[in-house]
mmCIF file of C-alpha atoms and ligand atoms in Angstrom:
data_model
loop_
_atom_site.group_PDB
_atom_site.id
_atom_site.type_symbol
_atom_site.label_atom_id
_atom_site.label_comp_id
_atom_site.label_asym_id
_atom_site.label_seq_id
_atom_site.Cartn_x
_atom_site.Cartn_y
_atom_site.Cartn_z
ATOM 1 C CA MET A 1 -38.853 17.672 -16.796
ATOM 2 C CA SER A 2 -36.914 20.362 -14.931
ATOM 3 C CA ALA A 3 -35.466 19.247 -11.622
ATOM 4 C CA LEU A 4 -33.736 20.958 -8.721
ATOM 5 C CA VAL A 5 -32.194 18.407 -6.365
ATOM 6 C CA LEU A 6 -30.206 18.758 -3.144
ATOM 7 C CA GLY A 7 -27.491 16.151 -2.533
ATOM 8 C CA ILE A 8 -26.119 15.273 0.911
ATOM 9 C CA GLU A 9 -22.962 13.187 1.481
ATOM 10 C CA SER A 10 -21.466 12.080 4.807
ATOM 11 C CA SER A 11 -20.392 8.449 4.260
ATOM 12 C CA CYS A 12 -16.691 8.908 5.060
ATOM 13 C CA ASP A 13 -14.635 11.980 5.920
ATOM 14 C CA GLU A 14 -16.187 14.623 3.686
ATOM 15 C CA THR A 15 -19.250 16.548 4.816
ATOM 16 C CA ALA A 16 -20.755 17.715 1.558
ATOM 17 C CA CYS A 17 -23.925 19.322 0.198
ATOM 18 C CA ALA A 18 -24.706 20.363 -3.368
ATOM 19 C CA VAL A 19 -27.564 21.648 -5.478
ATOM 20 C CA VAL A 20 -27.844 20.352 -9.040
ATOM 21 C CA ARG A 21 -30.299 21.439 -11.731
ATOM 22 C CA ASP A 22 -31.563 18.922 -14.274
ATOM 23 C CA GLY A 23 -29.073 16.305 -13.116
ATOM 24 C CA ARG A 24 -26.029 18.030 -14.601
ATOM 25 C CA GLU A 25 -25.816 21.748 -13.871
ATOM 26 C CA VAL A 26 -23.938 22.077 -10.577
ATOM 27 C CA LEU A 27 -25.274 25.226 -8.879
ATOM 28 C CA SER A 28 -23.246 24.643 -5.712
ATOM 29 C CA ASN A 29 -20.849 21.925 -4.529
ATOM 30 C CA VAL A 30 -19.684 22.574 -0.961
ATOM 31 C CA ILE A 31 -17.191 20.079 0.493
ATOM 32 C CA GLY A 32 -15.900 20.195 4.058
ATOM 33 C CA SER A 33 -12.900 17.861 4.225
ATOM 34 C CA GLN A 34 -11.820 16.363 7.548
ATOM 35 C CA THR A 35 -8.359 15.309 6.313
ATOM 36 C CA GLU A 36 -6.515 17.365 8.930
ATOM 37 C CA LEU A 37 -8.592 15.811 11.752
ATOM 38 C CA HIS A 38 -7.550 12.281 10.754
ATOM 39 C CA ALA A 39 -3.979 12.956 9.568
ATOM 40 C CA ARG A 40 -2.313 12.111 12.876
ATOM 41 C CA TRP A 41 -4.102 8.732 12.894
ATOM 42 C CA ARG A 42 -3.176 8.099 9.230
ATOM 43 C CA GLY A 43 -6.709 6.970 8.467
ATOM 44 C CA VAL A 44 -10.323 7.895 9.104
ATOM 45 C CA VAL A 45 -11.404 7.427 12.738
ATOM 46 C CA PRO A 46 -15.171 6.703 12.645
ATOM 47 C CA GLU A 47 -16.059 8.424 15.926
ATOM 48 C CA ILE A 48 -14.136 11.601 15.060
ATOM 49 C CA ALA A 49 -15.667 11.583 11.579
ATOM 50 C CA SER A 50 -19.290 11.269 12.715
ATOM 51 C CA ARG A 51 -18.871 13.948 15.393
ATOM 52 C CA SER A 52 -17.377 16.327 12.858
ATOM 53 C CA HIS A 53 -20.234 15.609 10.408
ATOM 54 C CA MET A 54 -22.686 16.622 13.144
ATOM 55 C CA GLN A 55 -20.873 19.900 13.757
ATOM 56 C CA ARG A 56 -20.530 20.820 10.098
ATOM 57 C CA MET A 57 -23.646 19.476 8.404
ATOM 58 C CA LEU A 58 -25.972 22.446 8.973
ATOM 59 C CA PRO A 59 -23.478 25.226 8.086
ATOM 60 C CA ILE A 60 -22.501 23.333 4.918
ATOM 61 C CA LEU A 61 -26.143 22.732 4.020
ATOM 62 C CA ARG A 62 -26.898 26.448 4.427
ATOM 63 C CA GLU A 63 -23.861 27.377 2.357
ATOM 64 C CA ALA A 64 -24.868 25.035 -0.459
ATOM 65 C CA LEU A 65 -28.395 26.478 -0.587
ATOM 66 C CA ASP A 66 -27.094 30.073 -0.342
ATOM 67 C CA ARG A 67 -24.501 29.635 -3.081
ATOM 68 C CA ALA A 68 -27.119 28.094 -5.355
ATOM 69 C CA GLN A 69 -29.582 30.857 -4.353
ATOM 70 C CA VAL A 70 -32.182 28.230 -3.683
ATOM 71 C CA ALA A 71 -34.657 27.906 -0.788
ATOM 72 C CA PRO A 72 -35.719 24.457 0.486
ATOM 73 C CA HIS A 73 -39.243 25.097 -0.903
ATOM 74 C CA ASP A 74 -37.774 25.315 -4.421
ATOM 75 C CA LEU A 75 -36.289 21.806 -4.308
ATOM 76 C CA ASP A 76 -37.912 18.910 -6.152
ATOM 77 C CA ALA A 77 -36.169 16.171 -4.177
ATOM 78 C CA ILE A 78 -33.571 15.514 -1.515
ATOM 79 C CA ALA A 79 -30.950 12.870 -2.300
ATOM 80 C CA VAL A 80 -28.689 11.410 0.346
ATOM 81 C CA THR A 81 -25.969 8.766 0.446
ATOM 82 C CA ASN A 82 -27.361 5.871 2.495
ATOM 83 C CA ARG A 83 -24.726 3.241 1.600
ATOM 84 C CA PRO A 84 -21.936 2.152 1.732
ATOM 85 C CA GLY A 85 -20.006 3.800 4.546
ATOM 86 C CA MET A 86 -19.555 4.067 8.275
ATOM 87 C CA ILE A 87 -22.972 3.807 9.887
ATOM 88 C CA GLY A 88 -22.448 6.663 12.379
ATOM 89 C CA CYS A 89 -21.355 8.919 9.522
ATOM 90 C CA LEU A 90 -24.144 7.927 7.132
ATOM 91 C CA LEU A 91 -26.747 8.532 9.839
ATOM 92 C CA VAL A 92 -25.819 12.220 10.129
ATOM 93 C CA GLY A 93 -26.552 12.884 6.453
ATOM 94 C CA ILE A 94 -29.625 10.662 6.431
ATOM 95 C CA SER A 95 -31.060 12.415 9.500
ATOM 96 C CA ALA A 96 -30.548 15.837 7.917
ATOM 97 C CA ALA A 97 -32.145 14.643 4.659
ATOM 98 C CA LYS A 98 -35.133 13.085 6.427
ATOM 99 C CA ALA A 99 -35.714 16.217 8.509
ATOM 100 C CA LEU A 100 -35.742 18.397 5.385
ATOM 101 C CA ALA A 101 -37.895 15.961 3.402
ATOM 102 C CA TRP A 102 -40.417 15.772 6.224
ATOM 103 C CA GLN A 103 -40.483 19.493 7.015
ATOM 104 C CA PHE A 104 -40.812 20.661 3.409
ATOM 105 C CA GLY A 105 -42.805 17.708 2.069
ATOM 106 C CA LYS A 106 -40.151 16.702 -0.488
ATOM 107 C CA PRO A 107 -39.391 13.245 -1.924
ATOM 108 C CA LEU A 108 -36.402 11.514 -0.340
ATOM 109 C CA VAL A 109 -33.983 9.539 -2.530
ATOM 110 C CA GLY A 110 -31.435 7.087 -1.051
ATOM 111 C CA VAL A 111 -28.269 6.947 -3.156
ATOM 112 C CA ASP A 112 -25.493 4.334 -3.249
ATOM 113 C CA HIS A 113 -22.219 6.263 -2.933
ATOM 114 C CA VAL A 114 -20.273 4.000 -5.305
ATOM 115 C CA GLN A 115 -23.001 4.180 -7.947
ATOM 116 C CA ALA A 116 -22.864 7.962 -7.554
ATOM 117 C CA HIS A 117 -19.107 7.918 -8.290
ATOM 118 C CA ILE A 118 -19.930 5.977 -11.480
ATOM 119 C CA HIS A 119 -22.763 8.327 -12.386
ATOM 120 C CA ALA A 120 -20.454 11.376 -12.099
ATOM 121 C CA ALA A 121 -19.105 10.418 -15.543
ATOM 122 C CA PHE A 122 -22.508 11.071 -17.150
ATOM 123 C CA MET A 123 -22.774 14.519 -15.586
ATOM 124 C CA THR A 124 -20.079 15.824 -17.923
ATOM 125 C CA ALA A 125 -20.323 13.209 -20.702
ATOM 126 C CA PRO A 126 -24.051 12.380 -20.935
ATOM 127 C CA ASP A 127 -23.683 10.903 -24.406
ATOM 128 C CA ALA A 128 -20.817 8.528 -23.583
ATOM 129 C CA PRO A 129 -21.627 5.319 -25.488
ATOM 130 C CA LEU A 130 -22.737 2.248 -23.540
ATOM 131 C CA PRO A 131 -21.699 -0.150 -22.237
ATOM 132 C CA MET A 132 -19.340 1.933 -20.150
ATOM 133 C CA LEU A 133 -16.563 0.377 -18.094
ATOM 134 C CA ALA A 134 -16.141 2.200 -14.777
ATOM 135 C CA LEU A 135 -13.365 1.959 -12.210
ATOM 136 C CA VAL A 136 -14.093 3.354 -8.752
ATOM 137 C CA ALA A 137 -10.933 3.514 -6.654
ATOM 138 C CA SER A 138 -10.730 5.345 -3.357
ATOM 139 C CA GLY A 139 -9.690 4.931 0.259
ATOM 140 C CA GLY A 140 -12.730 2.774 0.980
ATOM 141 C CA HIS A 141 -13.504 0.879 -2.224
ATOM 142 C CA THR A 142 -11.922 -0.408 -5.414
ATOM 143 C CA ALA A 143 -14.176 -2.065 -7.961
ATOM 144 C CA LEU A 144 -14.919 -2.396 -11.665
ATOM 145 C CA TYR A 145 -18.433 -1.945 -13.058
ATOM 146 C CA GLU A 146 -20.219 -2.416 -16.335
ATOM 147 C CA VAL A 147 -22.802 0.289 -16.964
ATOM 148 C CA ALA A 148 -25.363 -1.060 -19.426
ATOM 149 C CA ALA A 149 -27.889 1.776 -18.994
ATOM 150 C CA HIS A 150 -27.883 5.068 -17.123
ATOM 151 C CA GLY A 151 -28.431 4.340 -13.435
ATOM 152 C CA TYR A 152 -27.796 0.584 -13.820
ATOM 153 C CA ALA A 153 -24.299 -0.637 -13.027
ATOM 154 C CA THR A 154 -23.175 -4.213 -12.374
ATOM 155 C CA ARG A 155 -20.037 -5.018 -10.442
ATOM 156 C CA LEU A 156 -17.504 -7.083 -12.414
ATOM 157 C CA GLY A 157 -14.846 -7.337 -9.724
ATOM 158 C CA ALA A 158 -13.695 -5.765 -6.469
ATOM 159 C CA THR A 159 -10.859 -5.779 -4.003
ATOM 160 C CA ARG A 160 -10.564 -8.821 -1.767
ATOM 161 C CA ASP A 161 -8.686 -6.907 0.922
ATOM 162 C CA ASP A 162 -7.416 -3.315 0.949
ATOM 163 C CA ALA A 163 -8.765 -0.618 -1.349
ATOM 164 C CA ALA A 164 -6.204 0.969 -3.710
ATOM 165 C CA GLY A 165 -6.240 4.278 -1.801
ATOM 166 C CA GLU A 166 -5.929 2.426 1.491
ATOM 167 C CA ALA A 167 -2.891 0.552 0.136
ATOM 168 C CA LEU A 168 -1.316 3.859 -0.922
ATOM 169 C CA ASP A 169 -2.106 5.400 2.478
ATOM 170 C CA LYS A 170 -0.523 2.427 4.306
ATOM 171 C CA GLY A 171 2.527 2.365 2.004
ATOM 172 C CA ALA A 172 3.043 6.080 2.594
ATOM 173 C CA ALA A 173 2.929 5.484 6.360
ATOM 174 C CA LEU A 174 5.681 2.839 6.044
ATOM 175 C CA LEU A 175 7.790 5.365 4.132
ATOM 176 C CA GLY A 176 7.172 8.158 6.648
ATOM 177 C CA LEU A 177 5.192 10.180 4.084
ATOM 178 C CA PRO A 178 2.170 12.263 5.164
ATOM 179 C CA TYR A 179 -1.529 11.335 4.992
ATOM 180 C CA PRO A 180 -3.324 11.078 2.608
ATOM 181 C CA GLY A 181 -0.739 8.769 1.107
ATOM 182 C CA GLY A 182 -1.872 8.693 -2.548
ATOM 183 C CA PRO A 183 -0.817 12.238 -3.432
ATOM 184 C CA ALA A 184 2.294 11.980 -1.202
ATOM 185 C CA ILE A 185 3.465 8.803 -2.971
ATOM 186 C CA GLU A 186 2.706 10.361 -6.346
ATOM 187 C CA ARG A 187 4.832 13.419 -5.493
ATOM 188 C CA ALA A 188 7.724 11.340 -4.106
ATOM 189 C CA ALA A 189 7.654 9.027 -7.149
ATOM 190 C CA LEU A 190 8.114 11.987 -9.492
ATOM 191 C CA GLY A 191 11.633 12.534 -8.196
ATOM 192 C CA ALA A 192 12.622 8.851 -8.334
ATOM 193 C CA PRO A 193 15.922 7.899 -9.957
ATOM 194 C CA ALA A 194 15.962 5.163 -12.626
ATOM 195 C CA SER A 195 15.862 1.927 -10.644
ATOM 196 C CA ALA A 196 15.302 -1.783 -11.084
ATOM 197 C CA LEU A 197 13.223 -1.966 -7.893
ATOM 198 C CA SER A 198 9.780 -3.462 -8.453
ATOM 199 C CA PHE A 199 7.118 -5.020 -6.248
ATOM 200 C CA PRO A 200 4.921 -7.995 -7.222
ATOM 201 C CA GLN A 201 1.567 -7.330 -8.858
ATOM 202 C CA ALA A 202 -1.352 -9.485 -7.763
ATOM 203 C CA LEU A 203 -3.275 -10.425 -10.927
ATOM 204 C CA LEU A 204 -5.127 -13.312 -9.200
ATOM 205 C CA GLY A 205 -5.112 -15.657 -12.195
ATOM 206 C CA PRO A 206 -5.524 -15.022 -15.929
ATOM 207 C CA GLU A 207 -9.204 -14.043 -15.888
ATOM 208 C CA SER A 208 -9.933 -12.526 -12.503
ATOM 209 C CA LEU A 209 -11.327 -8.996 -12.362
ATOM 210 C CA ASP A 210 -10.806 -8.826 -8.589
ATOM 211 C CA PHE A 211 -7.999 -6.961 -6.875
ATOM 212 C CA SER A 212 -5.703 -7.671 -3.937
ATOM 213 C CA PHE A 213 -3.404 -4.989 -2.558
ATOM 214 C CA SER A 214 -2.329 -6.418 0.765
ATOM 215 C CA GLY A 215 0.629 -8.353 -0.761
ATOM 216 C CA VAL A 216 2.339 -5.264 -2.157
ATOM 217 C CA LYS A 217 2.194 -3.660 1.286
ATOM 218 C CA THR A 218 3.944 -6.715 2.760
ATOM 219 C CA ALA A 219 6.499 -6.637 -0.074
ATOM 220 C CA LEU A 220 7.331 -3.013 0.763
ATOM 221 C CA LEU A 221 7.604 -3.801 4.468
ATOM 222 C CA THR A 222 9.918 -6.763 3.769
ATOM 223 C CA HIS A 223 12.075 -4.643 1.457
ATOM 224 C CA LEU A 224 12.415 -1.902 4.095
ATOM 225 C CA ARG A 225 13.263 -4.434 6.815
ATOM 226 C CA LYS A 226 16.005 -5.931 4.613
ATOM 227 C CA LEU A 227 17.525 -2.469 4.346
ATOM 228 C CA GLY A 228 17.278 -2.074 8.126
ATOM 229 C CA ILE A 229 14.676 0.682 7.788
ATOM 230 C CA GLY A 230 11.723 1.239 10.150
ATOM 231 C CA GLY A 231 10.958 -0.088 13.640
ATOM 232 C CA GLU A 232 14.138 0.190 15.687
ATOM 233 C CA GLY A 233 16.152 0.707 12.477
ATOM 234 C CA ARG A 234 17.208 3.809 10.573
ATOM 235 C CA ALA A 235 15.082 6.262 8.586
ATOM 236 C CA PRO A 236 15.118 5.888 4.787
ATOM 237 C CA SER A 237 17.110 8.352 2.682
ATOM 238 C CA GLU A 238 15.219 10.673 0.346
ATOM 239 C CA ARG A 239 16.419 8.619 -2.613
ATOM 240 C CA GLU A 240 15.162 5.369 -1.003
ATOM 241 C CA VAL A 241 11.760 6.952 -0.320
ATOM 242 C CA GLN A 242 11.499 8.111 -3.927
ATOM 243 C CA GLU A 243 12.584 4.744 -5.321
ATOM 244 C CA CYS A 244 10.143 2.811 -3.119
ATOM 245 C CA ALA A 245 7.309 5.282 -3.799
ATOM 246 C CA HIS A 246 7.836 4.846 -7.538
ATOM 247 C CA ALA A 247 7.851 1.031 -7.408
ATOM 248 C CA TYR A 248 4.932 0.908 -4.973
ATOM 249 C CA GLN A 249 2.776 3.296 -7.006
ATOM 250 C CA ALA A 250 3.566 1.278 -10.145
ATOM 251 C CA ALA A 251 2.514 -1.993 -8.474
ATOM 252 C CA VAL A 252 -0.827 -0.535 -7.359
ATOM 253 C CA VAL A 253 -1.650 1.490 -10.472
ATOM 254 C CA ASP A 254 -0.444 -0.930 -13.154
ATOM 255 C CA VAL A 255 -2.636 -3.733 -11.766
ATOM 256 C CA MET A 256 -5.663 -1.459 -12.099
ATOM 257 C CA VAL A 257 -4.772 -0.734 -15.734
ATOM 258 C CA LYS A 258 -4.326 -4.461 -16.502
ATOM 259 C CA LYS A 259 -7.705 -5.247 -14.912
ATOM 260 C CA LEU A 260 -9.297 -2.440 -16.905
ATOM 261 C CA GLU A 261 -7.872 -3.964 -20.097
ATOM 262 C CA ARG A 262 -9.266 -7.394 -19.186
ATOM 263 C CA ALA A 263 -12.664 -5.967 -18.248
ATOM 264 C CA ALA A 264 -12.887 -3.843 -21.418
ATOM 265 C CA THR A 265 -12.616 -7.020 -23.458
ATOM 266 C CA THR A 266 -15.007 -9.008 -21.228
ATOM 267 C CA CYS A 267 -17.831 -6.484 -21.412
ATOM 268 C CA GLY A 268 -17.178 -5.026 -24.876
ATOM 269 C CA ALA A 269 -16.858 -1.542 -23.417
ATOM 270 C CA ARG A 270 -17.305 1.456 -25.698
ATOM 271 C CA SER A 271 -16.485 4.081 -23.097
ATOM 272 C CA LEU A 272 -14.430 4.312 -19.919
ATOM 273 C CA SER A 273 -14.714 6.274 -16.704
ATOM 274 C CA ILE A 274 -12.599 6.451 -13.557
ATOM 275 C CA GLY A 275 -13.798 7.840 -10.232
ATOM 276 C CA GLY A 276 -12.869 8.030 -6.553
ATOM 277 C CA GLY A 277 -9.854 9.849 -5.100
ATOM 278 C CA VAL A 278 -7.302 7.534 -6.748
ATOM 279 C CA ALA A 279 -8.658 8.595 -10.164
ATOM 280 C CA ARG A 280 -6.681 11.801 -9.641
ATOM 281 C CA ASN A 281 -3.454 9.817 -10.092
ATOM 282 C CA GLN A 282 -1.438 10.925 -13.124
ATOM 283 C CA ARG A 283 0.331 7.586 -13.660
ATOM 284 C CA LEU A 284 -3.095 5.923 -13.892
ATOM 285 C CA ARG A 285 -4.211 8.463 -16.494
ATOM 286 C CA ASP A 286 -0.937 8.182 -18.457
ATOM 287 C CA LYS A 287 -1.061 4.377 -18.482
ATOM 288 C CA ILE A 288 -4.653 4.408 -19.733
ATOM 289 C CA ALA A 289 -3.681 6.885 -22.459
ATOM 290 C CA ALA A 290 -0.826 4.570 -23.507
ATOM 291 C CA SER A 291 -2.851 1.326 -23.491
ATOM 292 C CA PRO A 292 -3.815 0.070 -26.976
ATOM 293 C CA ARG A 293 -6.914 -1.615 -25.484
ATOM 294 C CA LEU A 294 -8.099 1.441 -23.522
ATOM 295 C CA ARG A 295 -6.933 4.539 -25.353
ATOM 296 C CA ASP A 296 -9.558 4.330 -28.100
ATOM 297 C CA LEU A 297 -12.514 4.023 -25.737
ATOM 298 C CA VAL A 298 -14.494 7.233 -25.300
ATOM 299 C CA GLN A 299 -13.065 8.758 -22.124
ATOM 300 C CA ALA A 300 -15.734 9.991 -19.723
ATOM 301 C CA PHE A 301 -13.485 11.052 -16.862
ATOM 302 C CA PRO A 302 -15.236 13.387 -14.426
ATOM 303 C CA PRO A 303 -13.376 16.572 -13.433
ATOM 304 C CA PHE A 304 -11.315 16.293 -10.218
ATOM 305 C CA ASP A 305 -13.961 17.917 -8.001
ATOM 306 C CA LEU A 306 -16.447 15.229 -9.085
ATOM 307 C CA CYS A 307 -13.866 12.398 -8.649
ATOM 308 C CA SER A 308 -13.237 12.752 -4.903
ATOM 309 C CA ASP A 309 -16.127 12.480 -2.475
ATOM 310 C CA ASN A 310 -18.731 15.178 -3.156
ATOM 311 C CA ALA A 311 -22.488 15.690 -3.004
ATOM 312 C CA ALA A 312 -22.992 16.891 -6.586
ATOM 313 C CA MET A 313 -22.642 13.288 -7.788
ATOM 314 C CA VAL A 314 -25.237 12.271 -5.168
ATOM 315 C CA ALA A 315 -27.642 14.955 -6.397
ATOM 316 C CA GLY A 316 -26.903 13.941 -10.008
ATOM 317 C CA LEU A 317 -27.757 10.271 -9.519
ATOM 318 C CA GLY A 318 -30.561 11.268 -7.136
ATOM 319 C CA THR A 319 -32.170 13.278 -9.949
ATOM 320 C CA LEU A 320 -32.173 10.268 -12.264
ATOM 321 C CA LEU A 321 -33.597 7.964 -9.575
ATOM 322 C CA TRP A 322 -36.283 10.505 -8.675
ATOM 323 C CA GLN A 323 -37.248 10.819 -12.346
ATOM 324 C CA GLN A 324 -37.435 7.018 -12.533
ATOM 325 C CA GLY A 325 -39.709 6.984 -9.459
ATOM 326 C CA ARG A 326 -37.069 5.193 -7.360
ATOM 327 C CA THR A 327 -37.668 7.234 -4.191
ATOM 328 C CA SER A 328 -37.477 6.168 -0.548
ATOM 329 C CA ASP A 329 -39.689 6.856 2.449
ATOM 330 C CA LEU A 330 -38.716 8.101 5.901
ATOM 331 C CA THR A 331 -37.707 4.581 6.967
ATOM 332 C CA LEU A 332 -34.605 4.830 4.723
ATOM 333 C CA GLU A 333 -31.757 3.047 6.521
ATOM 334 C CA ALA A 334 -27.981 3.402 6.582
ATOM 335 C CA MET A 335 -26.152 0.358 5.196
ATOM 336 C CA ALA A 336 -22.457 -0.409 5.560
ATOM 337 C CA THR A 337 -21.973 -2.291 2.290
ATOM 338 C CA ALA A 338 -22.296 -1.367 -1.382
ATOM 339 C CA ALA A 339 -24.875 -2.971 -3.632
ATOM 340 C CA SER A 340 -23.401 -5.293 -6.278
ATOM 341 C CA THR A 341 -25.885 -3.927 -8.808
ATOM 342 C CA SER A 342 -27.696 -0.625 -8.749
ATOM 343 C CA ARG A 343 -31.031 -2.425 -9.201
ATOM 344 C CA ALA A 344 -30.633 -3.912 -5.760
ATOM 345 C CA ALA A 345 -29.693 -0.597 -4.236
ATOM 346 C CA HIS A 346 -33.044 1.114 -4.214
HETATM 347 O O1 KG4 B 1 -12.730 9.201 -2.912
HETATM 348 P P1 KG4 B 1 -11.887 9.755 -1.800
HETATM 349 O O2 KG4 B 1 -11.692 11.246 -1.784
HETATM 350 O O3 KG4 B 1 -12.460 9.328 -0.392
HETATM 351 C C1 KG4 B 1 -12.801 8.023 -0.061
HETATM 352 O O4 KG4 B 1 -11.885 7.285 0.366
HETATM 353 O O5 KG4 B 1 -13.996 7.648 -0.238
HETATM 354 O O6 KG4 B 1 -10.464 9.004 -1.892
HETATM 355 C C2 KG4 B 1 -9.431 9.219 -0.983
HETATM 356 C C3 KG4 B 1 -8.285 8.308 -1.367
HETATM 357 C C4 KG4 B 1 -7.132 8.301 -0.364
HETATM 358 O O7 KG4 B 1 -6.779 6.968 -0.075
HETATM 359 C C5 KG4 B 1 -6.024 9.041 -1.102
HETATM 360 O O8 KG4 B 1 -4.729 8.604 -0.724
HETATM 361 C C6 KG4 B 1 -6.328 8.722 -2.551
HETATM 362 O O9 KG4 B 1 -7.743 8.710 -2.637
HETATM 363 N N1 KG4 B 1 -5.798 9.719 -3.480
HETATM 364 C C7 KG4 B 1 -4.879 9.448 -4.436
HETATM 365 C C8 KG4 B 1 -4.575 10.681 -5.066
HETATM 366 N N2 KG4 B 1 -5.348 11.656 -4.490
HETATM 367 C C9 KG4 B 1 -6.087 11.036 -3.521
HETATM 368 N N3 KG4 B 1 -4.278 8.297 -4.791
HETATM 369 C C10 KG4 B 1 -3.380 8.348 -5.791
HETATM 370 N N4 KG4 B 1 -3.032 9.484 -6.436
HETATM 371 C C11 KG4 B 1 -3.597 10.671 -6.118
HETATM 372 N N5 KG4 B 1 -3.243 11.785 -6.750
HETATM 373 ZN ZN1 ZN B 2 -15.954 7.806 -2.436
#
């Protein structure tokens, strides 16, 4: 069955709209990033984010339809992220989606943002063998999932405190590096001299598939204080920044790889995907490629523009849900938290 689906995403700091044909062919994927608006606060400020979504939603929607050369009448369904995220932000996308669905008489599909990150893998690797092990790591969430069937993912573990991207953003702030911190730490770590510096990795017991990143942040802070850096103290040298960035990135990334190895064994994974902004990290990709437990799994890594927040992944999963009859009505609500399984999400 041919399908033309519009996706709308506004859960965090990207205002995004996309048109996808048959669940995989991305006709347009327009992303308006707010990074520069939040940079001076070193994190996403909900009120600034929702106001910016309101200003940018309609121009971005028009651009997505224009680039795809599609009119609203041509659409089969309208998919929108309705969880998890900041309520004020989610409501902007949901309101736009409801208005379009109502005006043009189109089915409305509520999509879980984290499940959409997972689904992005199937947009470029539809035949990836199941079960698939999926890591979603971003500024807002870090979790492992087992995907037993397309559109059905079960959470195996999640962070108990900070998300991996959040930990990188906070570590970068301590080192005086710019926001977003993930890419800044990655760049600084590249120049690091050989060093014995390392920070503790929180494995949370021999079997846990959960994560905890708040301890490594404290370890970095304690290390800097010992050197008299930060607060009333001196600024770090370039070499110290590079050394700390390298050790900090290793502590965050290597834990994720160890948890992936554990989870691959637990669920008997045959394929592997990584999504969310942190999936762009080269150390993560190199460590996976070097892991005897992970390197032989079929890699279904989405391209970078489908890893970070985008609406094509929302349209992609929305297509599947629409085809499965899992649509919503105009009472669709915004929800702050992710579903632990995709069955519960719709
Ligand atoms: O998925 P995303 O674009 O937005 C959400 O947070 O939902 O992820 C953004 C996060 C930020 O915390 C950023 O520091 C991190 O992804 N990030 C990276 C890299 N690029 C972005 N972390 C590590 N290495 C990168 N290359
Ligand atoms: Zn995301």
